[in-house]
mmCIF file of C-alpha atoms in Angstrom:
data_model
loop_
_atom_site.group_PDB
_atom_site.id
_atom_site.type_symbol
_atom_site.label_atom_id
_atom_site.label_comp_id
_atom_site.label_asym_id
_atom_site.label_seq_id
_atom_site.Cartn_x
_atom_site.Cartn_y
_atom_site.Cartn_z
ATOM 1 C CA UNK A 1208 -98.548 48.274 4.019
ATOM 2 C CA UNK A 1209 -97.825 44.521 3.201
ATOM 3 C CA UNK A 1210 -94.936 43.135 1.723
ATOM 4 C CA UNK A 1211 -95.959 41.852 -2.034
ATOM 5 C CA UNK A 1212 -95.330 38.562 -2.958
ATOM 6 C CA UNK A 1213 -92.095 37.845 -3.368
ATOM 7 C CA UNK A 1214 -90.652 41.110 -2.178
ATOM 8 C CA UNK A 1215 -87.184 41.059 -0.177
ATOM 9 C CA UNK A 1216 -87.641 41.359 3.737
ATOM 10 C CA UNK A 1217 -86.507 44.399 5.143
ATOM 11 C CA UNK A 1218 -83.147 42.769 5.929
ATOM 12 C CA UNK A 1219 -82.744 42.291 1.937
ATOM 13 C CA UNK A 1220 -83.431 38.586 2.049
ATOM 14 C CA UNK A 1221 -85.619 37.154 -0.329
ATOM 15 C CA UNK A 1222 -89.166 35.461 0.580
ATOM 16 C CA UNK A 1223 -89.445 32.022 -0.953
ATOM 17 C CA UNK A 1224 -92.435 32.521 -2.747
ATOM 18 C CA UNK A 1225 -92.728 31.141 -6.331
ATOM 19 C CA UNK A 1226 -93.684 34.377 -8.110
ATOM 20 C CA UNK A 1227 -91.502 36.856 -8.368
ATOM 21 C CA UNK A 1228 -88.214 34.695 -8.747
ATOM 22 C CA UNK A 1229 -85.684 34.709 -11.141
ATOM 23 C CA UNK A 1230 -86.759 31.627 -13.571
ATOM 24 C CA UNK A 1231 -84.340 28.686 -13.580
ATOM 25 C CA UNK A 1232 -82.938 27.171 -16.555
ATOM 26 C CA UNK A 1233 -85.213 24.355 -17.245
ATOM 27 C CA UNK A 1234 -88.266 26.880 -16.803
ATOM 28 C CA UNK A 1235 -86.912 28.868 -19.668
ATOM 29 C CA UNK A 1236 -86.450 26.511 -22.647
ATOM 30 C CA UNK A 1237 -88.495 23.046 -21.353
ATOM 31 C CA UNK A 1238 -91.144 23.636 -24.572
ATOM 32 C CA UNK A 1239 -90.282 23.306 -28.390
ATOM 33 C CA UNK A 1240 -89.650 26.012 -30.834
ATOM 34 C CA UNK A 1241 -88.265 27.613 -27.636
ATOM 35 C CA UNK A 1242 -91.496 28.073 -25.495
ATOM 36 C CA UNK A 1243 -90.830 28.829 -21.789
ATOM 37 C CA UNK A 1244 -92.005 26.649 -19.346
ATOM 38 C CA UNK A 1245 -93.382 28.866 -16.214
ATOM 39 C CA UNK A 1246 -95.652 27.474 -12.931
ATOM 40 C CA UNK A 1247 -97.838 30.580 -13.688
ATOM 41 C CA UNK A 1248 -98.843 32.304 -17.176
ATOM 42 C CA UNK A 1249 -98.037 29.049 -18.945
ATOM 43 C CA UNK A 1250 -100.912 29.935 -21.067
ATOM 44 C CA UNK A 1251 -99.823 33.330 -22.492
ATOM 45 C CA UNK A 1252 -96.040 31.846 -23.160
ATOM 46 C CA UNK A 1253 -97.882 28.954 -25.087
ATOM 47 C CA UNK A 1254 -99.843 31.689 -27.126
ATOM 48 C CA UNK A 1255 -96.892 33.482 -27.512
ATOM 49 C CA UNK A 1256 -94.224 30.993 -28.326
ATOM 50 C CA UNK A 1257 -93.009 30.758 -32.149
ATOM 51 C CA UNK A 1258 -89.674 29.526 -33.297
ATOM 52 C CA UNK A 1259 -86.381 31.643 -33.112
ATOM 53 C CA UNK A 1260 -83.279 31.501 -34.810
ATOM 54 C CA UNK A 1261 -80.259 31.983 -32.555
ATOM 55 C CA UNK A 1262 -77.621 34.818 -33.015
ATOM 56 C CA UNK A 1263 -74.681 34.507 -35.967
ATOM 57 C CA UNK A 1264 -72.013 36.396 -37.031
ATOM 58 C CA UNK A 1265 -70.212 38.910 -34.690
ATOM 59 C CA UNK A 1266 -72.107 37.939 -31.869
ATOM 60 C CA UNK A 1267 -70.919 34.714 -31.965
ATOM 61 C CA UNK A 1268 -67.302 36.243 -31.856
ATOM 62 C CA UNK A 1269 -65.053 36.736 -28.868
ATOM 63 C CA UNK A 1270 -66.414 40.313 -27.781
ATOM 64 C CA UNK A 1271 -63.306 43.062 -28.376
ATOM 65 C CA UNK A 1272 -61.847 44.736 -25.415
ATOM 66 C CA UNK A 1273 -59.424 47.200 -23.976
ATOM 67 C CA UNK A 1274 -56.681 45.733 -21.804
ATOM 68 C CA UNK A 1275 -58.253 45.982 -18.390
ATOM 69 C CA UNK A 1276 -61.495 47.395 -19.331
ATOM 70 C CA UNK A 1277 -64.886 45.368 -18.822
ATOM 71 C CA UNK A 1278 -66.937 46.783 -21.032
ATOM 72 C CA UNK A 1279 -67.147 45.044 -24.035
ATOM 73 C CA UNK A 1280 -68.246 44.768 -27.894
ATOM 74 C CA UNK A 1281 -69.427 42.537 -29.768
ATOM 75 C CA UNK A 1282 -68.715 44.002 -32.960
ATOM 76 C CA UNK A 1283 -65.455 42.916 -35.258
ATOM 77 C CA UNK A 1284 -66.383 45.844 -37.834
ATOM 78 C CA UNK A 1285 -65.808 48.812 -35.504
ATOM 79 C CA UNK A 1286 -61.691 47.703 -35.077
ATOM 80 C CA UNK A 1287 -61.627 48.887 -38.809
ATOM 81 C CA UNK A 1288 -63.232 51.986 -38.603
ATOM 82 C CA UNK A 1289 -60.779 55.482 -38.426
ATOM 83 C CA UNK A 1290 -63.547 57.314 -36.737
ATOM 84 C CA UNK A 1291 -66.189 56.414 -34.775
ATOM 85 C CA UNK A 1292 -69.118 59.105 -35.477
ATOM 86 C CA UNK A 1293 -71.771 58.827 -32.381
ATOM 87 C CA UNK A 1294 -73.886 60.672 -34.588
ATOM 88 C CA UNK A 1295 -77.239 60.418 -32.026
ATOM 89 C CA UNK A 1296 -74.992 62.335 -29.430
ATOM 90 C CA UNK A 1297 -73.133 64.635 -31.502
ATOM 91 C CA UNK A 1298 -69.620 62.845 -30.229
ATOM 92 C CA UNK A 1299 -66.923 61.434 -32.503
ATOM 93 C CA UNK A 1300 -63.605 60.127 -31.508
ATOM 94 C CA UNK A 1301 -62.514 62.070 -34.315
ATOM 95 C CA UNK A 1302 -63.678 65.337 -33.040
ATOM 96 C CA UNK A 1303 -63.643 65.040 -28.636
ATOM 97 C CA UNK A 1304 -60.809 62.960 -26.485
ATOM 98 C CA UNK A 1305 -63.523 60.516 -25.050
ATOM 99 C CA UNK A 1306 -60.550 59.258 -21.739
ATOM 100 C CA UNK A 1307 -60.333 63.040 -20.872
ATOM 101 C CA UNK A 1308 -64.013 63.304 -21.001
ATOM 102 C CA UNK A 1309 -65.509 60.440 -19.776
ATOM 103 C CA UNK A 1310 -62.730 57.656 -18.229
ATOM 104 C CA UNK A 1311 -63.463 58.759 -15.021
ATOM 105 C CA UNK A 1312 -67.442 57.440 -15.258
ATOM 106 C CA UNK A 1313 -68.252 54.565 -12.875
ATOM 107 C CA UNK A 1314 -71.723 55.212 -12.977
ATOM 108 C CA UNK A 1315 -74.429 55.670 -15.302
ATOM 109 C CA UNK A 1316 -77.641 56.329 -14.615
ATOM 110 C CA UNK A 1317 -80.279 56.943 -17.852
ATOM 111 C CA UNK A 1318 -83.761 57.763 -17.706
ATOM 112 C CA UNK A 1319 -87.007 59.167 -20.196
ATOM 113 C CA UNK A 1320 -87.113 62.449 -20.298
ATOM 114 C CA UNK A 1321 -83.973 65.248 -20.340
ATOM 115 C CA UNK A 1322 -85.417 67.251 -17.778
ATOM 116 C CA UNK A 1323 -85.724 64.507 -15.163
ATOM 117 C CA UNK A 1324 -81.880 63.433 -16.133
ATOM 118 C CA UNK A 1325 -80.942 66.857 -15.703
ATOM 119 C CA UNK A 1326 -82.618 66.819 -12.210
ATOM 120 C CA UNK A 1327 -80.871 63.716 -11.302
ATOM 121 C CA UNK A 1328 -77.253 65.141 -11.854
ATOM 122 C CA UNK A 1329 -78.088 68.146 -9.751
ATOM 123 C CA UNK A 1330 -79.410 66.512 -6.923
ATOM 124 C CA UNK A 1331 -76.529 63.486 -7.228
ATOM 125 C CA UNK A 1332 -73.946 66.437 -7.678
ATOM 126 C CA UNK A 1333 -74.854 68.164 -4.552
ATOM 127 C CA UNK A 1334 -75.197 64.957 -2.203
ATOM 128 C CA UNK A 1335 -71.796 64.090 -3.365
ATOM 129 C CA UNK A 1336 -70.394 67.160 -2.311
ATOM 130 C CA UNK A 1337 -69.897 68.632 -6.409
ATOM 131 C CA UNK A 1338 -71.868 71.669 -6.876
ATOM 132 C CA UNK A 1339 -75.166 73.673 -5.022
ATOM 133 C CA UNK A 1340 -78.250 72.078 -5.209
ATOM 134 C CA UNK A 1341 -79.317 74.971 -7.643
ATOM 135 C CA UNK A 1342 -76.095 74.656 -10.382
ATOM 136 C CA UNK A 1343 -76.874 74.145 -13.802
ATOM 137 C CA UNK A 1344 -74.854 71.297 -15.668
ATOM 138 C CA UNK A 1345 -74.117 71.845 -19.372
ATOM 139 C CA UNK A 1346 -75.612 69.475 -21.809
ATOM 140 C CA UNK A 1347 -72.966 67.464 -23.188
ATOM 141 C CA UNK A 1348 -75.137 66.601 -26.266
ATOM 142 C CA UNK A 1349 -75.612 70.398 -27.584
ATOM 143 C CA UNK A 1350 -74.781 69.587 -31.048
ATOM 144 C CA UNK A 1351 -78.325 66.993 -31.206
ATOM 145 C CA UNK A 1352 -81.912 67.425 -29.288
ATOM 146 C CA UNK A 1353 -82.441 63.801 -29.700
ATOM 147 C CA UNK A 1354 -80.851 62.711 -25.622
ATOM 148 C CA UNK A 1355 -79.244 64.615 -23.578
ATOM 149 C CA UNK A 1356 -76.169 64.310 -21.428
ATOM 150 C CA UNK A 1357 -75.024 65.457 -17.986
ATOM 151 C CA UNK A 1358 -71.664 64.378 -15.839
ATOM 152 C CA UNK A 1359 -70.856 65.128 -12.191
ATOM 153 C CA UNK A 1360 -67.785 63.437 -10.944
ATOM 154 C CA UNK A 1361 -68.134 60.349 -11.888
ATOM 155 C CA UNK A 1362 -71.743 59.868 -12.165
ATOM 156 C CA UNK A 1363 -73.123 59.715 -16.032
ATOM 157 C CA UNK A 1364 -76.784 61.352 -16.307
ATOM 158 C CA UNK A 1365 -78.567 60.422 -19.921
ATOM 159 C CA UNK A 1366 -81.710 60.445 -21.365
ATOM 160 C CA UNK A 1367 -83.361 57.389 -23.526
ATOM 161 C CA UNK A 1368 -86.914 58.276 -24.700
ATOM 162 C CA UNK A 1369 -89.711 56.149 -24.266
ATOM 163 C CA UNK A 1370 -89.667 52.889 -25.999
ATOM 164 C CA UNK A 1371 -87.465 50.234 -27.050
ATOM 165 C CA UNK A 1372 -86.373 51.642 -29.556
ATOM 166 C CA UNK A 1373 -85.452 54.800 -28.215
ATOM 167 C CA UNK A 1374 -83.334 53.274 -25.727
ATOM 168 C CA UNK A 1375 -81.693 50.944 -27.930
ATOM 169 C CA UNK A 1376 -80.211 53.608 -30.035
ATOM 170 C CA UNK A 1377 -78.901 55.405 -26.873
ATOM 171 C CA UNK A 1378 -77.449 52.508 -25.449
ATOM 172 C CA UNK A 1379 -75.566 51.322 -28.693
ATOM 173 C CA UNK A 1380 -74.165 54.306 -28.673
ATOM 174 C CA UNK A 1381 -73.832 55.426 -25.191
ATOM 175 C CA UNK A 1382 -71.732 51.858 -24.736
ATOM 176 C CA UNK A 1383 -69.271 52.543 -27.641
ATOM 177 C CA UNK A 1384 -68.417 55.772 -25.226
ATOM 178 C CA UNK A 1385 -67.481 53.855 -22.138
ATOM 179 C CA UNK A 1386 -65.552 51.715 -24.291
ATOM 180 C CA UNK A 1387 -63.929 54.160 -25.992
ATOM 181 C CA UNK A 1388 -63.409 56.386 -23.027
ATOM 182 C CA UNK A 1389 -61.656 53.069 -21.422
ATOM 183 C CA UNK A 1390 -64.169 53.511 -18.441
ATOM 184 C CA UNK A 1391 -63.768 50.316 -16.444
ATOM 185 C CA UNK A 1392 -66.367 48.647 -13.299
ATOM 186 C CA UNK A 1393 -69.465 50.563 -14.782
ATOM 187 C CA UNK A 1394 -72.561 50.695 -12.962
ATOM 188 C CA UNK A 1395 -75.324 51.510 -14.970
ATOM 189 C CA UNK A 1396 -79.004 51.742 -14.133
ATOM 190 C CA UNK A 1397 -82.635 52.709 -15.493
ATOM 191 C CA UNK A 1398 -84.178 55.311 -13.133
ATOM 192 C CA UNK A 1399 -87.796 55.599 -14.669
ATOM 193 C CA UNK A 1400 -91.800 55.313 -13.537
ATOM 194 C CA UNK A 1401 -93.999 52.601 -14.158
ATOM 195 C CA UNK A 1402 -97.616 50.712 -13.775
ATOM 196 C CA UNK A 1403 -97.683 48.594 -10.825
ATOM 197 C CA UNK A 1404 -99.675 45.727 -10.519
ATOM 198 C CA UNK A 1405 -100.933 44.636 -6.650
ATOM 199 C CA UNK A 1406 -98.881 47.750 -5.402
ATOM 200 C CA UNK A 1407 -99.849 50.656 -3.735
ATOM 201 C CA UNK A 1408 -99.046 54.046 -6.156
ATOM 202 C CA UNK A 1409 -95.270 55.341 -5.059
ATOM 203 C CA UNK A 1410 -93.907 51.990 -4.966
ATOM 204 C CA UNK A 1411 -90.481 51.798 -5.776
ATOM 205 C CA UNK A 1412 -90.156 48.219 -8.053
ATOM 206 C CA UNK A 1413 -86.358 46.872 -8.055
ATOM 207 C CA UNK A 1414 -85.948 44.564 -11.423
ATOM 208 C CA UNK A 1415 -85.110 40.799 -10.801
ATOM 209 C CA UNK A 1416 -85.445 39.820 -14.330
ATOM 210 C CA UNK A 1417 -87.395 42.026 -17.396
ATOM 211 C CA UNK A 1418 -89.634 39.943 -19.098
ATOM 212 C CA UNK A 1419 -91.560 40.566 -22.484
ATOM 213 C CA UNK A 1420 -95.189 40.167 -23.170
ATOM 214 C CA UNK A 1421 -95.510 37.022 -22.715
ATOM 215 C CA UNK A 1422 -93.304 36.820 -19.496
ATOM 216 C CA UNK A 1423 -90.569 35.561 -21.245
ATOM 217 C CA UNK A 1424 -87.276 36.428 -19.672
ATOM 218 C CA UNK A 1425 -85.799 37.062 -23.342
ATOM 219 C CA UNK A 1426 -85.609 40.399 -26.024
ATOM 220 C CA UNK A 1427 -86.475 39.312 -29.408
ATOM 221 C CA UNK A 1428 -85.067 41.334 -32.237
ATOM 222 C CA UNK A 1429 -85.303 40.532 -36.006
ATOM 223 C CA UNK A 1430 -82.410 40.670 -37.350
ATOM 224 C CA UNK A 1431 -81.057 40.758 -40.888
ATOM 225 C CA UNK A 1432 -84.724 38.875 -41.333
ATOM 226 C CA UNK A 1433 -83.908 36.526 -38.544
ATOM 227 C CA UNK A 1434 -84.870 36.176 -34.667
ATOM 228 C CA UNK A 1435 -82.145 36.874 -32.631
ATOM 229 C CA UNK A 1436 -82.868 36.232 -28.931
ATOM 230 C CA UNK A 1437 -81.180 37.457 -26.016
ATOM 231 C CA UNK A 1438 -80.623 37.138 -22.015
ATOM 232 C CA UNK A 1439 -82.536 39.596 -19.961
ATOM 233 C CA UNK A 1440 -80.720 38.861 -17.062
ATOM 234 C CA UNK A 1441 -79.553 41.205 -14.505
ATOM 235 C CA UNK A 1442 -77.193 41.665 -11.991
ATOM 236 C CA UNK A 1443 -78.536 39.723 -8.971
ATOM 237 C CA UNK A 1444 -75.943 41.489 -6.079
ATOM 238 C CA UNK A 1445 -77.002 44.649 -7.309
ATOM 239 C CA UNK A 1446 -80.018 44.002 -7.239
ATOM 240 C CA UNK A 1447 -79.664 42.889 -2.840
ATOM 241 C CA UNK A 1448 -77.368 46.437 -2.676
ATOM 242 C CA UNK A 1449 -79.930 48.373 -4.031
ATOM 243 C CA UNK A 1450 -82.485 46.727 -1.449
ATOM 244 C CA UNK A 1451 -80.538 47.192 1.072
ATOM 245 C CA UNK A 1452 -79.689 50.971 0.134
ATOM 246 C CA UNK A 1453 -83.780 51.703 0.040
ATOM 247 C CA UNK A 1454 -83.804 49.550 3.761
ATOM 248 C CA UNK A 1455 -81.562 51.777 5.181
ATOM 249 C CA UNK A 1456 -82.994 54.991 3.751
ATOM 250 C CA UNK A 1457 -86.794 53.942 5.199
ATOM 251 C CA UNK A 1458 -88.362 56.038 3.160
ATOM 252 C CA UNK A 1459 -90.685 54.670 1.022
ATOM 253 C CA UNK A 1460 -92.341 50.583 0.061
ATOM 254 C CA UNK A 1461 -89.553 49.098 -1.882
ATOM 255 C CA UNK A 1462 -90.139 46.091 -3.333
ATOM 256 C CA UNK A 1463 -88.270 43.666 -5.563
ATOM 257 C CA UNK A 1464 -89.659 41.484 -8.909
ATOM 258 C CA UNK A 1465 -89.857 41.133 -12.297
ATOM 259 C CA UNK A 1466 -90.720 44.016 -15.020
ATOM 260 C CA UNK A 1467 -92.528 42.998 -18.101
ATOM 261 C CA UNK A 1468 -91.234 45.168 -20.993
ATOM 262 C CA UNK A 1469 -94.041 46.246 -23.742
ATOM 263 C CA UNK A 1470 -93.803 48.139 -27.216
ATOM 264 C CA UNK A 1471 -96.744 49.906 -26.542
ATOM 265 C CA UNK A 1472 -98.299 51.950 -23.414
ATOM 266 C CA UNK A 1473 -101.722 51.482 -24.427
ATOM 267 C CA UNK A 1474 -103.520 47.996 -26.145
ATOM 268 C CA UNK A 1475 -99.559 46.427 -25.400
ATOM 269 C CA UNK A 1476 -100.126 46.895 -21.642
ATOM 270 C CA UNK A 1477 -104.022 46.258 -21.572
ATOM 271 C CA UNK A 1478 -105.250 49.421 -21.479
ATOM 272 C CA UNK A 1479 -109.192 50.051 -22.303
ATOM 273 C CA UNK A 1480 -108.528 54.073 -22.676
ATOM 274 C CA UNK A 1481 -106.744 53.905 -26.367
ATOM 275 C CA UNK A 1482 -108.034 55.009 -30.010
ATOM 276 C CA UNK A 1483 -107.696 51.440 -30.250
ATOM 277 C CA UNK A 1484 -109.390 48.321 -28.184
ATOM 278 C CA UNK A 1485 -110.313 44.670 -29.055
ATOM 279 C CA UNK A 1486 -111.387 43.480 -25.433
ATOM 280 C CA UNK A 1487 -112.830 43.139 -22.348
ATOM 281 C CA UNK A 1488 -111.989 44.232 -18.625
ATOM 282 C CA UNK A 1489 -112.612 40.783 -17.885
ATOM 283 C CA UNK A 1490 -109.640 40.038 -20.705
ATOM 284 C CA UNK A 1491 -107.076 42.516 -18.922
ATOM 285 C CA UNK A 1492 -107.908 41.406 -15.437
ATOM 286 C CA UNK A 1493 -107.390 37.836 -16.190
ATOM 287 C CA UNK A 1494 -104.058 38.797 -17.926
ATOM 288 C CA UNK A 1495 -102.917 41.595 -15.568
ATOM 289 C CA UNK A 1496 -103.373 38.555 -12.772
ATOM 290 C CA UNK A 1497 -102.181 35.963 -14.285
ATOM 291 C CA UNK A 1498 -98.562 38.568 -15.133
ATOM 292 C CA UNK A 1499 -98.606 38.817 -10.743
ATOM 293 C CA UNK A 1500 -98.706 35.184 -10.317
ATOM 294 C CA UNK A 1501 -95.471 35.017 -12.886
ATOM 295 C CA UNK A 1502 -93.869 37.229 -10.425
ATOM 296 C CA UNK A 1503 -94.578 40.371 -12.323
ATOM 297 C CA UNK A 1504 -94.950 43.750 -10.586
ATOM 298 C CA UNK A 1505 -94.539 46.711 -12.848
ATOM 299 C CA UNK A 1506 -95.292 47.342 -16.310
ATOM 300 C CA UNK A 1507 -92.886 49.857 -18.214
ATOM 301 C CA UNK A 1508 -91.711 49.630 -22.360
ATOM 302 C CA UNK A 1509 -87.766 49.795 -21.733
ATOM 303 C CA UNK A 1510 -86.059 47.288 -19.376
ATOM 304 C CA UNK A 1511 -85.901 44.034 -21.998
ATOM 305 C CA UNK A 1512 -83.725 45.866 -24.190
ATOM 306 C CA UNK A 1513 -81.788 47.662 -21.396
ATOM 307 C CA UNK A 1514 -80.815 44.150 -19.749
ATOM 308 C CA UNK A 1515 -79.975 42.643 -22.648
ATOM 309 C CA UNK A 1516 -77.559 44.892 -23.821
ATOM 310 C CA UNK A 1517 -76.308 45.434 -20.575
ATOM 311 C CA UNK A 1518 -75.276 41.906 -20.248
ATOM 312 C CA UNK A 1519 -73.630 41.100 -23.330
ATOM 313 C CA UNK A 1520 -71.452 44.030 -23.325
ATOM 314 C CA UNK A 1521 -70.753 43.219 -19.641
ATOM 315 C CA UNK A 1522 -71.985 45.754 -17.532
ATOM 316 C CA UNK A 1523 -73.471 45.979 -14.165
ATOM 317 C CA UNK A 1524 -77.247 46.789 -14.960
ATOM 318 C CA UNK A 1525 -80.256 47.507 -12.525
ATOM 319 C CA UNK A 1526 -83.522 49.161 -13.353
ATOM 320 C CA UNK A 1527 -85.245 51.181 -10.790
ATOM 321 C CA UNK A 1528 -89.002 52.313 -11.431
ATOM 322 C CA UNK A 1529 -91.359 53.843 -9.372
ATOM 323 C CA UNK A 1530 -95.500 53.036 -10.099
ATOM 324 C CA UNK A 1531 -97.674 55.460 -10.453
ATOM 325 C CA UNK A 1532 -100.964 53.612 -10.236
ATOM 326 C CA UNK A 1533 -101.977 49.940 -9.537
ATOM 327 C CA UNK A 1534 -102.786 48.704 -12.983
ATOM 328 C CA UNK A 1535 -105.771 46.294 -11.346
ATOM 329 C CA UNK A 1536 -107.790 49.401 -10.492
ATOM 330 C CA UNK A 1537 -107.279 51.139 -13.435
ATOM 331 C CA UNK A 1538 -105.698 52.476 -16.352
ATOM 332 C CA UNK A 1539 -105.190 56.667 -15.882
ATOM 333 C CA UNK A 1540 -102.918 58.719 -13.969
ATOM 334 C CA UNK A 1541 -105.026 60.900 -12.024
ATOM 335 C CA UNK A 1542 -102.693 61.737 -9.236
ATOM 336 C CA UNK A 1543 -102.245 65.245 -8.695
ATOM 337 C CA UNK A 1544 -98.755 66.714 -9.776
ATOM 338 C CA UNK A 1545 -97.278 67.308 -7.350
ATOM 339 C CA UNK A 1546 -97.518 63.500 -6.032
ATOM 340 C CA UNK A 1547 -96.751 62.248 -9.530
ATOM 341 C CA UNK A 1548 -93.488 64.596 -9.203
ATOM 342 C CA UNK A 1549 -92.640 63.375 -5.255
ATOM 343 C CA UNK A 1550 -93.009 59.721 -6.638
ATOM 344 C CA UNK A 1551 -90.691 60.513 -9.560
ATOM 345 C CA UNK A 1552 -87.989 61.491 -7.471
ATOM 346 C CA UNK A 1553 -87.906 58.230 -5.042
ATOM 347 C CA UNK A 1554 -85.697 56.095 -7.740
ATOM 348 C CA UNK A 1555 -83.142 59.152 -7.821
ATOM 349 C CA UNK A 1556 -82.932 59.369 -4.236
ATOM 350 C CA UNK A 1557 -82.685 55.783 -3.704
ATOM 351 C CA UNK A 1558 -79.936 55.564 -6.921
ATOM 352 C CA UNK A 1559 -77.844 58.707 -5.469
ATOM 353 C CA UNK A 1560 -77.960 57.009 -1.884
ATOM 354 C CA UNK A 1561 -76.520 53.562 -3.450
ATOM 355 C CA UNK A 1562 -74.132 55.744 -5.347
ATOM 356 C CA UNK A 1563 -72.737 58.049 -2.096
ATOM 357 C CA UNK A 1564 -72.565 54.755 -0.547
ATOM 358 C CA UNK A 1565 -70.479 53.175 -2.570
ATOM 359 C CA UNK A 1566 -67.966 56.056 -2.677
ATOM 360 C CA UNK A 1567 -67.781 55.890 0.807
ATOM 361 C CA UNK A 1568 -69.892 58.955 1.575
ATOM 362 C CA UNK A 1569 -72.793 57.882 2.925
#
C-alpha cells in the first residue's frame, strides 16, 4: 500500500510534504486572541479561536525535583504535605516504599482498558526474558477498580480509561509515583486504537504532534475559571526510534502524523451514528478532509492531555495507536473480532520491540 502523506520513508526519514509536520512557531500564534495560523484548516482554527489566559501560580514556578531525577513537578504545595495519598491507585507514601517498588521503572507504557494492559505486561515480560508467556502479573492497584497496574522488570503497564479526563487523573497521579519512587530517564508511551483518516484499517499511526478539535497543537483546560493552555509537543527522536523499530520489524503499514484529540467519540469526531446529530455527510467529509490536509491521520480522545503533561513534567512521551477503520468511509467498526483483536496487538508488539531494543535485547 502507499505511503500517506507525510509518512516517514522506510529508512525513518521524513517526506517533505506540508501536512503532517510538526507546526512551526509562527504557524502557532500568527492570529489574535491566540488563533493558530495553519496552510490547511485555517478555517476551523478561525471558528475555533477565542481568547486564553496564560498559566499563573505554581506553574509559573521553577518545577521541584529530586537530585538527579528528571521527572518533575510543578507543584510548590506537595513539598508541605506529610503524606502523599494516591487515592485513584490505592498507593500512599505513607503506607508502600514507592524506591523499593517502583525506582527501577524506565518505562511506562498506559493504555484504555485493564485487560489489554494486563496483556501488554505478559507479552513484554516474556520477550524480555521475565516470566512464560502464560504468567499472571498481580494487580498492583487491588485496593481500587478505577486503573489498574502491572510491572515486569522495568517496564510499567497502566490503564487510563477513555477520555481526557480519565487519563488526566491517572497521569497526575501516576507522575507523583515516578517522582516519588526517584525513577529517573522515563519513557512513557500511549499504546491505544484509533480512527484513521486516508489509511487502510490496521495502520499503526506514530504521533508527531496531538492536536485538538480545531487542529490546534495546544490542551485547553479551565482553570480556577481561567484558560490555561499548554504545549502538546512530543518527543521528536522518539518519535524516528519508534519508526525505525516498526521498519525493522516489517510487519505491518506504519505511518507517522499528527493525532487530533476529541472529548467525545461520537458528534466530537463527526460521527452520523449518535443519539445525537446536527449535520450532514457532506459537513463531516469536508471536515474529516480538510483535518488530512492539516497533517492529521488518526482520531482518538486522549493524546492532548497525555503530551501535555508529559512535557511539563519532563518526560519522554510517544503515543502509539493503531486504526481500526478509515473514518472517510465510514463511521462503525464492523471488523470481525478477531481482526479488531490482531490490530490491537500491533502497538504492543511494536512498543515491546522498541523496549527489548533499547535494553540491548533485541
Amino acid at each position: 500500500m502507499p505511503r500517506a502523506l507525510g509518512s516517514l520513508s522506510a529508512s525513518g526519514e521524513p517526506e517533505h510534504s506540508q501536512d503532517a509536520r510538526r507546526l512551526r512557531p509562527e504557524e502557532r500564534s500568527g492570529g489574535p486572541a491566540g488563533q493558530v495560523t495553519q496552510p490547511a484548516g485555517r478555517a476551523w482554527t478561525r471558528s475555533c479561536s477565542q481568547e486564553r489566559m496564560a498559566a499563573t501560580g505554581a506553574e509559573a514556578k521553577e518545577p521541584q525535583r529530586h537530585n538527579g531525577c528528571l521527572v518533575r513537578l510543578s507543584n510548590p504545595h506537595l513539598a508541605t504535605m506529610k503524606e502523599d495519598l494516591l487515592y485513584h491507585f490505592s498507593l500512599g507514601t505513607g503506607t508502600h516504599d514507592f524506591p523499593a517498588m517502583f525506582g527501577d521503572v524506565k518505562f511506562v507504557c498506559v493504555g484504555g482498558s485493564p485487560s489489554r494492559m494486563s496483556a501488554f505486561i505478559k507479552y513484554v515480560a516474556a520477550e524480555l526474558g521475565l516470566g512464560r508467556p502464560d504468567e499472571d502479573h498481580p494487580n498492583i492497584c487491588t485496593g481500587t477498580d478505577r486503573y489498574a497496574m502491572y510491572k515486569a522488570g522495568p517496564v510499567l503497564s497502566v490503564s487510563h480509561g477513555m477520555g481526557v479526563p480519565s487519563i488526566a487523573i491517572m497521569l497526575h497521579e501516576l507522575i507523583k509515583l515516578l517522582y516519588h519512587a526517584r525513577c529517573s530517564d522515563v519513557t512513557i508511551i500511549r499504546i491505544g486504537t484509533s480512527g484513521g483518516i486516508g489509511l487502510e484499517p490496521g495502520s499503526v499511526v506514530i504521533t508527531r504532534q496531538a492536536v485538538d478539535a480545531c487542529f490546534r497543537p495546544e490542551f485547553e483546560q479551565i482553570i480556577l475559571g481561567k484558560r490555561v493552555v499548554r504545549s502538546t509537543d512530543l518527543d521528536e527522536r522518539l518519535v524516528q526510534e519508534l519508526m525505525q523499530c516498526s521498519s525493522e520489524l516489517a510487519e505491518f503499514t506504519t505511518v507517522v502524523g499528527n493525532t487530533m484529540c476529541t472529548l467525545d467519540f461520537y458528534e466530537g469526531q463527526g460521527r452520523l451514528d449518535g443519539a445525537l446529530c446536527s449535520y450532514t455527510e457532506k459537513d463531516k467529509q469536508a471536515y474529516l478532509h480538510a483535518a488530512h490536509a492539516a497533517g492529521i491521520r488518526n482520531i482518538e480522545m486522549e493524546s492532548s492531555v497525555f503530551a501535555a503533561m508529559c512535557s511539563a513534567c519532563g518526560l519522554r512521551a510517544a503515543v502509539v495507536c493503531v486504526t481500526l477503520l478509515d473514518r472517510l468511509l465510514g463511521d462503525q467498526i464492523s471488523s470481525p473480532h478477531e481482526v479488531l483483536s490482531e490490530y490491537q496487538q500491533r502497538p504492543q508488539r511494536l512498543v515491546s520491540y522498541f523496549i527489548k531494543k533499547s535494553l540491548g535485547k533485541a
